[in-house]
Short mmCIF file of C-alpha atoms in Angstrom, two decimals:
data_model
loop_
_atom_site.label_atom_id
_atom_site.label_comp_id
_atom_site.label_asym_id
_atom_site.label_seq_id
_atom_site.Cartn_x
_atom_site.Cartn_y
_atom_site.Cartn_z
CA MET A 1 -34.25 -49.44 -16.23
CA ASP A 2 -33.09 -52.65 -14.57
CA SER A 3 -35.54 -53.93 -11.95
CA THR A 4 -33.31 -56.76 -10.69
CA PRO A 5 -33.03 -56.64 -6.88
CA MET A 6 -29.65 -56.17 -5.27
CA PRO A 7 -27.92 -59.49 -4.62
CA GLU A 8 -28.14 -60.51 -0.97
CA PRO A 9 -24.35 -60.73 -0.34
CA LEU A 10 -23.91 -57.20 -1.70
CA ARG A 11 -26.83 -55.92 0.37
CA ARG A 12 -25.35 -57.43 3.56
CA ALA A 13 -21.92 -55.96 2.81
CA ILE A 14 -23.42 -52.51 2.25
CA HIS A 15 -25.37 -52.71 5.50
CA HIS A 16 -22.17 -53.65 7.34
CA LEU A 17 -20.16 -50.81 5.79
CA VAL A 18 -22.86 -48.21 6.46
CA SER A 19 -23.08 -49.36 10.11
CA GLU A 20 -19.30 -49.14 10.47
CA SER A 21 -19.27 -45.63 9.01
CA VAL A 22 -22.10 -44.49 11.28
CA GLN A 23 -20.20 -45.82 14.32
CA ASN A 24 -17.17 -43.78 13.27
CA CYS A 25 -19.35 -40.68 12.86
CA GLN A 26 -20.84 -41.24 16.32
CA GLU A 27 -17.31 -41.38 17.72
CA VAL A 28 -16.58 -38.02 16.09
CA LEU A 29 -19.63 -36.60 17.86
CA ARG A 30 -18.52 -38.06 21.18
CA TYR A 31 -15.20 -36.20 20.98
CA THR A 32 -16.90 -32.86 20.36
CA GLU A 33 -18.11 -32.80 23.97
CA PRO A 34 -16.48 -30.29 26.37
CA ASP A 35 -15.03 -33.04 28.60
CA GLN A 36 -12.91 -34.22 25.65
CA ALA A 37 -11.05 -30.93 25.21
CA HIS A 38 -7.64 -32.55 25.62
CA THR A 39 -8.04 -35.04 22.74
CA TRP A 40 -10.66 -33.65 20.36
CA LYS A 41 -8.29 -32.71 17.51
CA ARG A 42 -6.74 -36.13 17.26
CA MET A 43 -9.82 -38.14 18.13
CA THR A 44 -12.14 -36.43 15.67
CA LEU A 45 -9.81 -36.71 12.67
CA TYR A 46 -9.12 -40.44 13.04
CA PRO A 47 -12.73 -41.64 13.01
CA ALA A 48 -13.79 -38.99 10.47
CA THR A 49 -11.22 -40.23 7.95
CA ASP A 50 -12.09 -43.85 8.82
CA ALA A 51 -15.76 -43.08 8.06
CA ALA A 52 -14.82 -41.46 4.75
CA ASP A 53 -12.63 -44.41 3.79
CA THR A 54 -15.42 -46.85 4.65
CA ILE A 55 -17.95 -44.95 2.55
CA ASP A 56 -15.43 -44.89 -0.32
CA MET A 57 -14.94 -48.64 0.06
CA MET A 58 -18.71 -49.12 -0.16
CA ALA A 59 -18.93 -47.01 -3.32
CA GLN A 60 -16.08 -48.98 -4.88
CA LEU A 61 -17.76 -52.27 -3.95
CA ILE A 62 -20.98 -51.19 -5.64
CA ALA A 63 -19.01 -49.94 -8.65
CA ALA A 64 -17.18 -53.26 -8.90
CA TYR A 65 -20.50 -55.09 -8.93
CA CYS A 66 -21.86 -52.74 -11.61
CA GLU A 67 -18.73 -53.23 -13.69
CA HIS A 68 -18.97 -57.01 -13.21
CA THR A 69 -22.56 -56.93 -14.48
CA ASN A 70 -21.48 -54.98 -17.59
CA MET A 71 -22.77 -51.51 -16.75
CA ASP A 72 -21.77 -49.03 -19.42
CA PRO A 73 -18.37 -47.62 -18.32
CA HIS A 74 -19.40 -44.04 -19.10
CA THR A 75 -22.58 -44.38 -17.03
CA LEU A 76 -20.60 -45.90 -14.16
CA GLN A 77 -18.05 -43.06 -14.19
CA ASN A 78 -20.83 -40.46 -14.19
CA ARG A 79 -22.52 -42.10 -11.21
CA LEU A 80 -19.26 -42.26 -9.25
CA HIS A 81 -18.87 -38.45 -9.47
CA GLY A 82 -15.12 -38.91 -9.72
CA GLY A 83 -14.53 -35.36 -10.82
CA ALA A 84 -16.20 -34.01 -7.68
CA GLN A 85 -13.86 -35.75 -5.24
CA GLN A 86 -11.13 -33.92 -3.38
CA LEU A 87 -8.20 -35.78 -1.91
CA ARG A 88 -8.03 -35.34 1.87
CA ALA A 89 -4.29 -35.92 1.75
CA HIS A 90 -3.86 -32.47 0.19
CA GLY A 91 -5.14 -30.88 3.38
CA PRO A 92 -7.96 -28.41 3.96
CA MET A 93 -8.88 -25.94 1.29
CA LYS A 94 -8.91 -22.21 2.08
CA ARG A 95 -12.68 -22.22 1.58
CA THR A 96 -13.07 -24.98 4.21
CA ALA A 97 -10.79 -23.24 6.69
CA ARG A 98 -12.84 -20.04 6.39
CA THR A 99 -16.05 -21.85 7.36
CA TRP A 100 -15.19 -22.11 11.07
CA ARG A 101 -14.16 -18.45 11.29
CA ALA A 102 -17.55 -17.18 10.18
#
């Protein structure tokens, strides 16, 4: 196993992206409050998708670094869990929609 520490520029970028994603998630929480009833649908989806996009960007940045440093392509693909992703653009799945009705 490689014991080389993460390069400082990559570490700073990851910290920035995680902070940005957390801020978006906090905004989602803010719009779940009862006084936000008039805007919650719109104002929870925007920051939620922004947070997801930011996390994806972070994963791709790490993957690009791993690829640049000659990580085995098969290992990289396994660690990205590409087969487990679902495109948000396709809309909610029936299973997801049932969750809130329970």
